[in-house]
PDB file of C-alpha atoms and ligand atoms in Angstrom:
ATOM      1  CA  MET A   5      -6.321  -7.480  -8.251  1.00 64.00           C
ATOM      2  CA  SER A   6      -4.500  -4.265  -8.505  1.00 71.00           C
ATOM      3  CA  LEU A   7      -4.276  -2.404 -11.744  1.00 72.00           C
ATOM      4  CA  ALA A   8      -0.746  -2.749 -11.482  1.00 71.00           C
ATOM      5  CA  SER A   9      -1.086  -6.739 -11.574  1.00 72.00           C
ATOM      6  CA  LEU A  10      -3.964  -5.991 -14.370  1.00 76.00           C
ATOM      7  CA  HIS A  11      -1.311  -4.344 -16.400  1.00 75.00           C
ATOM      8  CA  ARG A  12       0.800  -7.530 -16.313  1.00 67.00           C
ATOM      9  CA  THR A  13      -1.790  -9.810 -17.585  1.00 72.00           C
ATOM     10  CA  PRO A  14      -1.737 -10.786 -21.394  1.00 70.00           C
ATOM     11  CA  PRO A  15      -2.992  -7.805 -23.746  1.00 75.00           C
ATOM     12  CA  ILE A  16      -5.646 -10.242 -25.213  1.00 77.00           C
ATOM     13  CA  LEU A  17      -7.214 -10.963 -21.984  1.00 81.00           C
ATOM     14  CA  ARG A  18      -7.219  -7.041 -21.163  1.00 87.00           C
ATOM     15  CA  ALA A  19      -8.697  -6.252 -24.109  1.00 88.00           C
ATOM     16  CA  LEU A  20     -11.585  -8.757 -23.804  1.00 89.00           C
ATOM     17  CA  LEU A  21     -11.970  -7.289 -20.156  1.00 93.00           C
ATOM     18  CA  ALA A  22     -12.367  -3.684 -21.595  1.00 94.00           C
ATOM     19  CA  GLN A  23     -14.897  -4.848 -23.966  1.00 94.00           C
ATOM     20  CA  GLY A  24     -16.846  -6.483 -21.445  1.00 95.00           C
ATOM     21  CA  LEU A  25     -16.777  -3.633 -18.791  1.00 95.00           C
ATOM     22  CA  ALA A  26     -17.775  -1.262 -21.726  1.00 95.00           C
ATOM     23  CA  PHE A  27     -20.718  -3.438 -22.608  1.00 95.00           C
ATOM     24  CA  VAL A  28     -21.685  -3.929 -18.943  1.00 96.00           C
ATOM     25  CA  GLY A  29     -21.760   0.181 -18.829  1.00 95.00           C
ATOM     26  CA  LEU A  30     -24.171  -0.038 -21.851  1.00 94.00           C
ATOM     27  CA  VAL A  31     -26.413  -2.360 -19.822  1.00 94.00           C
ATOM     28  CA  VAL A  32     -26.424  -0.071 -17.114  1.00 95.00           C
ATOM     29  CA  LEU A  33     -27.313   2.868 -19.126  1.00 94.00           C
ATOM     30  CA  ALA A  34     -30.261   0.796 -20.965  1.00 93.00           C
ATOM     31  CA  ARG A  35     -31.477  -0.224 -17.426  1.00 93.00           C
ATOM     32  CA  LEU A  36     -31.694   3.360 -16.419  1.00 93.00           C
ATOM     33  CA  GLY A  37     -33.929   3.934 -19.195  1.00 91.00           C
ATOM     34  CA  LEU A  38     -31.705   5.543 -21.657  1.00 90.00           C
ATOM     35  CA  ARG A  39     -32.650   4.953 -25.292  1.00 89.00           C
ATOM     36  CA  PHE A  40     -30.348   5.712 -28.255  1.00 90.00           C
ATOM     37  CA  PRO A  41     -30.040   4.835 -31.989  1.00 90.00           C
ATOM     38  CA  PRO A  42     -27.892   1.673 -32.463  1.00 87.00           C
ATOM     39  CA  ALA A  43     -25.188   3.897 -34.243  1.00 89.00           C
ATOM     40  CA  VAL A  44     -24.887   5.762 -30.885  1.00 93.00           C
ATOM     41  CA  TRP A  45     -24.713   2.396 -28.842  1.00 93.00           C
ATOM     42  CA  MET A  46     -21.985   1.224 -31.058  1.00 92.00           C
ATOM     43  CA  VAL A  47     -20.067   4.708 -30.333  1.00 94.00           C
ATOM     44  CA  LEU A  48     -20.404   4.564 -26.602  1.00 95.00           C
ATOM     45  CA  GLN A  49     -19.131   0.839 -26.946  1.00 94.00           C
ATOM     46  CA  ALA A  50     -16.045   2.034 -29.003  1.00 95.00           C
ATOM     47  CA  VAL A  51     -15.411   4.677 -26.809  1.00 96.00           C
ATOM     48  CA  GLY A  52     -15.709   3.026 -23.374  1.00 96.00           C
ATOM     49  CA  ALA A  53     -13.660   0.083 -24.635  1.00 95.00           C
ATOM     50  CA  ALA A  54     -10.771   2.525 -26.052  1.00 96.00           C
ATOM     51  CA  LEU A  55     -10.804   4.434 -22.828  1.00 96.00           C
ATOM     52  CA  LEU A  56     -10.756   1.257 -20.437  1.00 96.00           C
ATOM     53  CA  SER A  57      -8.012  -0.266 -22.712  1.00 94.00           C
ATOM     54  CA  ARG A  58      -6.013   2.650 -21.892  1.00 93.00           C
ATOM     55  CA  LEU A  59      -6.679   2.540 -18.448  1.00 93.00           C
ATOM     56  CA  LEU A  60      -5.545  -1.148 -18.434  1.00 91.00           C
ATOM     57  CA  GLY A  61      -2.236  -0.148 -20.043  1.00 86.00           C
ATOM     58  CA  LEU A  62      -2.792  -1.251 -23.513  1.00 85.00           C
ATOM     59  CA  ASP A  63      -0.827   0.539 -26.103  1.00 81.00           C
ATOM     60  CA  THR A  64      -1.980   2.761 -28.829  1.00 84.00           C
ATOM     61  CA  PRO A  65      -2.422  -0.066 -31.717  1.00 79.00           C
ATOM     62  CA  TRP A  66      -4.739  -2.215 -29.142  1.00 86.00           C
ATOM     63  CA  VAL A  67      -6.590   0.896 -28.200  1.00 92.00           C
ATOM     64  CA  LEU A  68      -7.288   1.662 -31.916  1.00 92.00           C
ATOM     65  CA  LEU A  69      -8.243  -1.953 -32.323  1.00 90.00           C
ATOM     66  CA  GLN A  70     -10.575  -1.705 -29.597  1.00 92.00           C
ATOM     67  CA  ALA A  71     -12.535   1.061 -30.995  1.00 94.00           C
ATOM     68  CA  ALA A  72     -12.675  -0.348 -34.207  1.00 93.00           C
ATOM     69  CA  LEU A  73     -14.142  -3.812 -33.411  1.00 90.00           C
ATOM     70  CA  PRO A  74     -17.598  -2.487 -32.254  1.00 90.00           C
ATOM     71  CA  CYS A  75     -17.826  -0.653 -35.632  1.00 89.00           C
ATOM     72  CA  LEU A  76     -16.681  -3.747 -37.294  1.00 87.00           C
ATOM     73  CA  ALA A  77     -19.218  -5.916 -35.767  1.00 85.00           C
ATOM     74  CA  ARG A  78     -22.031  -3.543 -36.553  1.00 83.00           C
ATOM     75  CA  ALA A  79     -20.957  -3.426 -40.148  1.00 83.00           C
ATOM     76  CA  LEU A  80     -20.920  -7.268 -40.308  1.00 80.00           C
ATOM     77  CA  TRP A  81     -24.231  -7.702 -38.601  1.00 78.00           C
ATOM     78  CA  GLY A  82     -26.767  -9.375 -40.565  1.00 76.00           C
ATOM     79  CA  MET A  83     -24.432  -9.756 -43.497  1.00 78.00           C
ATOM     80  CA  PRO A  84     -24.407 -13.035 -45.362  1.00 76.00           C
ATOM     81  CA  ILE A  85     -21.060 -14.136 -44.420  1.00 75.00           C
ATOM     82  CA  PRO A  86     -21.028 -18.051 -44.849  1.00 78.00           C
ATOM     83  CA  PRO A  87     -19.793 -20.052 -41.708  1.00 74.00           C
ATOM     84  CA  TRP A  88     -16.765 -21.138 -42.901  1.00 79.00           C
ATOM     85  CA  VAL A  89     -15.193 -17.812 -43.239  1.00 79.00           C
ATOM     86  CA  TYR A  90     -15.573 -17.767 -39.451  1.00 74.00           C
ATOM     87  CA  LEU A  91     -13.781 -21.212 -39.289  1.00 76.00           C
ATOM     88  CA  ILE A  92     -10.747 -20.068 -41.235  1.00 80.00           C
ATOM     89  CA  LEU A  93     -10.414 -16.972 -38.977  1.00 78.00           C
ATOM     90  CA  PHE A  94     -10.715 -18.965 -35.935  1.00 73.00           C
ATOM     91  CA  THR A  95      -8.232 -21.392 -37.250  1.00 76.00           C
ATOM     92  CA  VAL A  96      -5.606 -18.743 -38.010  1.00 74.00           C
ATOM     93  CA  LEU A  97      -5.930 -17.231 -34.660  1.00 72.00           C
ATOM     94  CA  ALA A  98      -5.687 -20.525 -33.184  1.00 70.00           C
ATOM     95  CA  LEU A  99      -2.407 -21.282 -35.063  1.00 69.00           C
ATOM     96  CA  VAL A 100      -1.064 -17.917 -34.230  1.00 66.00           C
ATOM     97  CA  PHE A 101      -1.958 -17.585 -30.682  1.00 67.00           C
ATOM     98  CA  GLY A 102      -3.183 -20.933 -29.656  1.00 63.00           C
ATOM     99  CA  GLY A 103       0.368 -22.158 -28.600  1.00 59.00           C
ATOM    100  CA  GLY A 104       0.338 -19.514 -25.952  1.00 60.00           C
ATOM    101  CA  LEU A 105      -2.752 -20.279 -24.573  1.00 57.00           C
ATOM    102  CA  LEU A 106      -1.489 -24.036 -24.067  1.00 57.00           C
ATOM    103  CA  THR A 107       2.160 -22.730 -22.609  1.00 59.00           C
ATOM    104  CA  ARG A 108       0.572 -19.838 -20.982  1.00 57.00           C
ATOM    105  CA  VAL A 109       2.993 -17.730 -23.168  1.00 63.00           C
ATOM    106  CA  PRO A 110       1.396 -15.065 -25.109  1.00 65.00           C
ATOM    107  CA  LEU A 111       2.640 -13.850 -28.313  1.00 71.00           C
ATOM    108  CA  TYR A 112       4.223 -10.112 -27.765  1.00 79.00           C
ATOM    109  CA  HIS A 113       7.144  -8.595 -29.099  1.00 87.00           C
ATOM    110  CA  ALA A 114      10.184  -7.029 -27.831  1.00 92.00           C
ATOM    111  CA  SER A 115      10.800  -3.241 -28.844  1.00 93.00           C
ATOM    112  CA  ARG A 116      13.356  -2.246 -31.454  1.00 94.00           C
ATOM    113  CA  ASP A 117      15.196  -0.694 -28.340  1.00 95.00           C
ATOM    114  CA  ALA A 118      15.023  -3.954 -26.754  1.00 96.00           C
ATOM    115  CA  TRP A 119      16.827  -5.372 -30.082  1.00 97.00           C
ATOM    116  CA  VAL A 120      19.487  -2.783 -30.126  1.00 96.00           C
ATOM    117  CA  LYS A 121      20.530  -2.978 -26.439  1.00 97.00           C
ATOM    118  CA  LEU A 122      20.321  -7.002 -26.937  1.00 97.00           C
ATOM    119  CA  GLU A 123      22.870  -6.429 -29.504  1.00 97.00           C
ATOM    120  CA  ALA A 124      25.154  -4.429 -26.884  1.00 96.00           C
ATOM    121  CA  LEU A 125      25.058  -7.735 -24.540  1.00 97.00           C
ATOM    122  CA  LEU A 126      26.519 -10.221 -27.052  1.00 97.00           C
ATOM    123  CA  PRO A 127      29.995 -11.128 -26.701  1.00 95.00           C
ATOM    124  CA  GLU A 128      32.261  -9.407 -28.765  1.00 91.00           C
ATOM    125  CA  ALA A 129      34.218 -12.312 -30.115  1.00 90.00           C
ATOM    126  CA  ALA A 130      33.221 -13.908 -33.813  1.00 89.00           C
ATOM    127  CA  GLY A 131      31.653 -17.248 -33.864  1.00 92.00           C
ATOM    128  CA  LEU A 132      28.838 -16.690 -31.377  1.00 96.00           C
ATOM    129  CA  ARG A 133      25.975 -18.826 -31.542  1.00 97.00           C
ATOM    130  CA  PHE A 134      22.657 -17.146 -30.066  1.00 98.00           C
ATOM    131  CA  VAL A 135      19.175 -18.572 -29.534  1.00 98.00           C
ATOM    132  CA  ASP A 136      15.735 -16.862 -28.877  1.00 98.00           C
ATOM    133  CA  LEU A 137      13.509 -19.270 -27.166  1.00 97.00           C
ATOM    134  CA  GLY A 138      10.128 -18.404 -28.327  1.00 95.00           C
ATOM    135  CA  CYS A 139      11.109 -16.485 -31.140  1.00 96.00           C
ATOM    136  CA  GLY A 140       7.464 -14.926 -32.170  1.00 92.00           C
ATOM    137  CA  PHE A 141       7.787 -13.424 -35.503  1.00 92.00           C
ATOM    138  CA  GLY A 142      11.785 -13.557 -35.583  1.00 96.00           C
ATOM    139  CA  GLY A 143      12.348  -9.602 -34.904  1.00 95.00           C
ATOM    140  CA  PRO A 144      15.206 -10.018 -32.292  1.00 97.00           C
ATOM    141  CA  VAL A 145      16.809 -12.794 -34.434  1.00 98.00           C
ATOM    142  CA  ALA A 146      16.514 -10.928 -37.788  1.00 97.00           C
ATOM    143  CA  HIS A 147      17.809  -7.658 -36.487  1.00 97.00           C
ATOM    144  CA  LEU A 148      20.919  -9.438 -34.659  1.00 98.00           C
ATOM    145  CA  ALA A 149      21.825 -11.461 -37.688  1.00 98.00           C
ATOM    146  CA  GLN A 150      22.031  -8.645 -39.720  1.00 97.00           C
ATOM    147  CA  MET A 151      23.947  -6.817 -37.210  1.00 97.00           C
ATOM    148  CA  ARG A 152      26.572  -9.469 -36.490  1.00 97.00           C
ATOM    149  CA  PRO A 153      27.038 -11.496 -39.852  1.00 96.00           C
ATOM    150  CA  ASP A 154      29.925 -12.964 -37.969  1.00 96.00           C
ATOM    151  CA  GLY A 155      27.700 -14.814 -35.270  1.00 97.00           C
ATOM    152  CA  HIS A 156      24.884 -17.624 -35.883  1.00 98.00           C
ATOM    153  CA  PHE A 157      21.444 -16.936 -34.508  1.00 98.00           C
ATOM    154  CA  THR A 158      18.465 -19.439 -34.313  1.00 98.00           C
ATOM    155  CA  GLY A 159      14.821 -19.008 -33.155  1.00 98.00           C
ATOM    156  CA  ILE A 160      12.591 -21.640 -31.934  1.00 96.00           C
ATOM    157  CA  GLU A 161       8.869 -21.297 -32.274  1.00 93.00           C
ATOM    158  CA  ALA A 162       5.944 -23.564 -31.333  1.00 88.00           C
ATOM    159  CA  SER A 163       3.203 -21.773 -33.011  1.00 84.00           C
ATOM    160  CA  PRO A 164       3.115 -23.062 -36.529  1.00 84.00           C
ATOM    161  CA  LEU A 165       1.850 -19.766 -38.283  1.00 84.00           C
ATOM    162  CA  THR A 166       3.967 -17.678 -36.037  1.00 88.00           C
ATOM    163  CA  TRP A 167       7.086 -20.023 -36.918  1.00 91.00           C
ATOM    164  CA  LEU A 168       6.004 -19.479 -40.699  1.00 91.00           C
ATOM    165  CA  VAL A 169       6.349 -15.417 -40.429  1.00 91.00           C
ATOM    166  CA  ALA A 170       9.591 -15.934 -38.620  1.00 95.00           C
ATOM    167  CA  TRP A 171      10.917 -18.278 -40.995  1.00 97.00           C
ATOM    168  CA  LEU A 172       9.884 -16.224 -44.112  1.00 96.00           C
ATOM    169  CA  ARG A 173      11.263 -13.075 -42.554  1.00 96.00           C
ATOM    170  CA  CYS A 174      14.865 -14.831 -41.684  1.00 97.00           C
ATOM    171  CA  LEU A 175      14.873 -16.756 -45.141  1.00 96.00           C
ATOM    172  CA  PRO A 176      16.968 -14.391 -46.962  1.00 96.00           C
ATOM    173  CA  LEU A 177      19.632 -14.425 -43.783  1.00 97.00           C
ATOM    174  CA  PRO A 178      22.344 -16.982 -44.268  1.00 97.00           C
ATOM    175  CA  ASN A 179      23.312 -16.961 -40.644  1.00 98.00           C
ATOM    176  CA  ALA A 180      19.747 -17.086 -39.274  1.00 98.00           C
ATOM    177  CA  THR A 181      17.588 -20.372 -38.425  1.00 97.00           C
ATOM    178  CA  ILE A 182      14.356 -20.480 -37.302  1.00 97.00           C
ATOM    179  CA  ARG A 183      12.889 -23.855 -36.124  1.00 96.00           C
ATOM    180  CA  LEU A 184       9.296 -24.984 -35.205  1.00 93.00           C
ATOM    181  CA  GLY A 185       9.261 -26.784 -31.913  1.00 91.00           C
ATOM    182  CA  SER A 186       9.418 -26.767 -28.390  1.00 91.00           C
ATOM    183  CA  LEU A 187      11.982 -24.782 -26.390  1.00 94.00           C
ATOM    184  CA  TRP A 188      11.992 -27.666 -23.997  1.00 93.00           C
ATOM    185  CA  ARG A 189      13.132 -30.312 -26.594  1.00 94.00           C
ATOM    186  CA  THR A 190      16.076 -27.762 -27.715  1.00 96.00           C
ATOM    187  CA  ASP A 191      19.560 -28.647 -26.241  1.00 96.00           C
ATOM    188  CA  LEU A 192      21.035 -25.173 -25.128  1.00 97.00           C
ATOM    189  CA  ALA A 193      24.597 -26.474 -25.067  1.00 96.00           C
ATOM    190  CA  PRO A 194      25.828 -25.330 -28.528  1.00 96.00           C
ATOM    191  CA  PHE A 195      24.777 -21.704 -27.581  1.00 97.00           C
ATOM    192  CA  GLY A 196      26.779 -18.744 -26.257  1.00 97.00           C
ATOM    193  CA  VAL A 197      23.844 -16.607 -25.527  1.00 98.00           C
ATOM    194  CA  VAL A 198      20.322 -17.815 -24.727  1.00 98.00           C
ATOM    195  CA  TYR A 199      17.591 -15.113 -24.920  1.00 98.00           C
ATOM    196  CA  ALA A 200      13.849 -15.702 -23.751  1.00 97.00           C
ATOM    197  CA  PHE A 201      10.924 -13.292 -23.508  1.00 96.00           C
ATOM    198  CA  LEU A 202       8.094 -15.765 -22.216  1.00 93.00           C
ATOM    199  CA  SER A 203       5.944 -15.141 -19.130  1.00 87.00           C
ATOM    200  CA  PRO A 204       6.513 -15.820 -15.417  1.00 88.00           C
ATOM    201  CA  VAL A 205       5.279 -19.099 -15.482  1.00 84.00           C
ATOM    202  CA  PRO A 206       8.041 -21.099 -17.179  1.00 91.00           C
ATOM    203  CA  MET A 207      10.960 -19.343 -15.528  1.00 94.00           C
ATOM    204  CA  PRO A 208      12.045 -21.471 -12.750  1.00 95.00           C
ATOM    205  CA  ALA A 209      11.917 -24.635 -14.920  1.00 95.00           C
ATOM    206  CA  LEU A 210      13.959 -22.224 -17.546  1.00 96.00           C
ATOM    207  CA  TRP A 211      16.633 -21.694 -14.962  1.00 97.00           C
ATOM    208  CA  THR A 212      17.118 -25.159 -14.064  1.00 97.00           C
ATOM    209  CA  LYS A 213      17.475 -26.298 -18.099  1.00 97.00           C
ATOM    210  CA  VAL A 214      20.054 -23.470 -18.449  1.00 97.00           C
ATOM    211  CA  GLN A 215      21.852 -24.312 -15.360  1.00 96.00           C
ATOM    212  CA  GLN A 216      22.134 -27.807 -16.712  1.00 97.00           C
ATOM    213  CA  GLU A 217      22.880 -27.368 -20.347  1.00 97.00           C
ATOM    214  CA  LEU A 218      24.766 -24.099 -20.778  1.00 96.00           C
ATOM    215  CA  PRO A 219      28.333 -24.313 -20.403  1.00 93.00           C
ATOM    216  CA  PRO A 220      30.466 -22.010 -18.182  1.00 93.00           C
ATOM    217  CA  GLY A 221      31.200 -18.572 -20.051  1.00 93.00           C
ATOM    218  CA  SER A 222      27.634 -18.510 -21.661  1.00 96.00           C
ATOM    219  CA  ARG A 223      25.044 -16.039 -20.828  1.00 97.00           C
ATOM    220  CA  PHE A 224      21.364 -16.122 -20.238  1.00 98.00           C
ATOM    221  CA  ILE A 225      19.206 -12.891 -20.810  1.00 98.00           C
ATOM    222  CA  SER A 226      15.425 -12.710 -19.883  1.00 98.00           C
ATOM    223  CA  HIS A 227      13.344  -9.989 -21.205  1.00 97.00           C
ATOM    224  CA  SER A 228      11.493  -8.592 -18.262  1.00 94.00           C
ATOM    225  CA  PHE A 229      10.764 -11.738 -16.354  1.00 94.00           C
ATOM    226  CA  GLU A 230      12.528 -12.562 -13.327  1.00 95.00           C
ATOM    227  CA  VAL A 231      13.859 -16.224 -12.354  1.00 96.00           C
ATOM    228  CA  PRO A 232      12.606 -16.547  -8.475  1.00 94.00           C
ATOM    229  CA  GLY A 233      15.664 -16.208  -5.951  1.00 95.00           C
ATOM    230  CA  GLN A 234      18.234 -15.440  -8.726  1.00 95.00           C
ATOM    231  CA  THR A 235      19.706 -12.037  -8.796  1.00 96.00           C
ATOM    232  CA  PRO A 236      20.858 -10.822 -12.483  1.00 97.00           C
ATOM    233  CA  HIS A 237      24.440  -9.788 -12.702  1.00 97.00           C
ATOM    234  CA  GLN A 238      23.147  -7.080 -14.956  1.00 97.00           C
ATOM    235  CA  THR A 239      19.804  -5.087 -15.759  1.00 97.00           C
ATOM    236  CA  VAL A 240      19.158  -3.058 -18.942  1.00 97.00           C
ATOM    237  CA  PRO A 241      15.746  -1.068 -19.033  1.00 96.00           C
ATOM    238  CA  VAL A 242      14.105  -1.113 -22.473  1.00 96.00           C
ATOM    239  CA  ALA A 243      11.185   0.523 -24.323  1.00 92.00           C
ATOM    240  CA  GLY A 244       8.322  -1.014 -24.118  1.00 84.00           C
ATOM    241  CA  ARG A 245       5.709  -2.059 -21.429  1.00 79.00           C
ATOM    242  CA  GLU A 246       6.124  -0.668 -17.925  1.00 80.00           C
ATOM    243  CA  GLY A 247       9.227  -2.181 -16.552  1.00 85.00           C
ATOM    244  CA  ALA A 248      10.443  -3.575 -19.517  1.00 93.00           C
ATOM    245  CA  ARG A 249      14.281  -4.495 -19.246  1.00 96.00           C
ATOM    246  CA  LEU A 250      16.591  -7.119 -20.040  1.00 97.00           C
ATOM    247  CA  LEU A 251      17.956  -9.184 -17.085  1.00 98.00           C
ATOM    248  CA  VAL A 252      21.393 -10.785 -17.651  1.00 98.00           C
ATOM    249  CA  TRP A 253      22.996 -13.832 -15.917  1.00 98.00           C
ATOM    250  CA  PHE A 254      26.814 -14.796 -16.894  1.00 96.00           C
ATOM    251  CA  LEU A 255      27.178 -18.186 -16.166  1.00 93.00           C
TER     252      LEU A 255
HETATM  253  C1  LIG B   1       6.392 -12.977 -25.978  1.00 90.51           C
HETATM  254  S1  LIG B   1       6.929 -13.965 -27.301  1.00 90.51           S
HETATM  255  C2  LIG B   1       8.140 -13.388 -27.483  1.00 90.51           C
HETATM  256  C3  LIG B   1       8.677 -13.024 -29.090  1.00 90.51           C
HETATM  257  C4  LIG B   1      10.136 -12.907 -29.291  1.00 90.51           C
HETATM  258  N1  LIG B   1      11.116 -13.852 -28.594  1.00 90.51           N
HETATM  259  C5  LIG B   1      10.617 -11.339 -28.891  1.00 90.51           C
HETATM  260  O1  LIG B   1      11.242 -11.267 -27.912  1.00 90.51           O
HETATM  261  O2  LIG B   1      10.064 -10.361 -29.344  1.00 90.51           O
HETATM  262  C6  LIG B   1       6.958 -15.558 -26.998  1.00 90.51           C
HETATM  263  C7  LIG B   1       6.543 -16.552 -27.979  1.00 90.51           C
HETATM  264  O3  LIG B   1       7.212 -17.855 -27.265  1.00 90.51           O
HETATM  265  C8  LIG B   1       6.435 -18.968 -28.078  1.00 90.51           C
HETATM  266  N2  LIG B   1       6.356 -20.025 -27.238  1.00 90.51           N
HETATM  267  C9  LIG B   1       5.801 -20.396 -25.822  1.00 90.51           C
HETATM  268  N3  LIG B   1       5.974 -21.345 -25.435  1.00 90.51           N
HETATM  269  C10 LIG B   1       7.033 -22.108 -26.300  1.00 90.51           C
HETATM  270  C11 LIG B   1       7.523 -23.297 -26.243  1.00 90.51           C
HETATM  271  N4  LIG B   1       7.510 -24.257 -25.235  1.00 90.51           N
HETATM  272  N5  LIG B   1       8.198 -23.633 -27.305  1.00 90.51           N
HETATM  273  C12 LIG B   1       8.658 -22.700 -28.141  1.00 90.51           C
HETATM  274  N6  LIG B   1       8.143 -21.415 -28.249  1.00 90.51           N
HETATM  275  C13 LIG B   1       7.101 -21.285 -27.516  1.00 90.51           C
HETATM  276  C14 LIG B   1       4.919 -18.246 -27.932  1.00 90.51           C
HETATM  277  O4  LIG B   1       4.129 -19.011 -29.250  1.00 90.51           O
HETATM  278  C15 LIG B   1       5.392 -16.898 -28.668  1.00 90.51           C
HETATM  279  O5  LIG B   1       5.518 -16.441 -29.864  1.00 90.51           O
END
């Protein structure tokens, strides 16, 4: 697997890989007979994981988190933390990210630049209906609903805690609705613009759904992920991960 293809894997997997490789490096050093105080091993793990994270294309918040994790683990080591704390932490993480593990669509976000460029791709006529399939924390829906009070903006989200964050974020916006559920059970026919930022996995099935349900004159916008064999009518580069862009099809 090349470095470029590794860059396209979900950030959480790259983060785990970076920590794992850094740890293997420490094992090699120990096998070579090097002996350090525990704090030095911790710093080596933190620096190694941060450098490898950067090499694997993770952005700055991830790199900082990667450097902090070994320090956190060392600080918590031996502390009398009751097991239920770990259970709650695991449950929260599963509720936010678990849907992504099942659907192979992880949680990551379009940049603010993508929101602005998305806005420019909306039809100008009033009464527009827009849906974000897999809306995450609701950034694009909230932004567009504020910028286009003449339209209605819907987000569909499968992970319960992620949905809750998006729902709370859009609660003050009268022209935004956030629904908990699967994009596959959402009828696309009422929408003039369908937007999705998912992964390569669902794109062929999503294209079939778009073709079956979207009326002529509507548009489908995919953030970064191509539809195999379907050339987009417009491509707009956006800030974010390498190669981030909006792919637009006019139906
Ligand atoms: C990459 S995030 C995109 C977030 C947001 N749309 C954006 O552009 O910033 C993809 C989201 O889709 C959600 N998701 C994955 N499969 C889904 C499904 N079948 N139905 C609804 N949401 C889904 C994930 O939980 C995740 O929050």
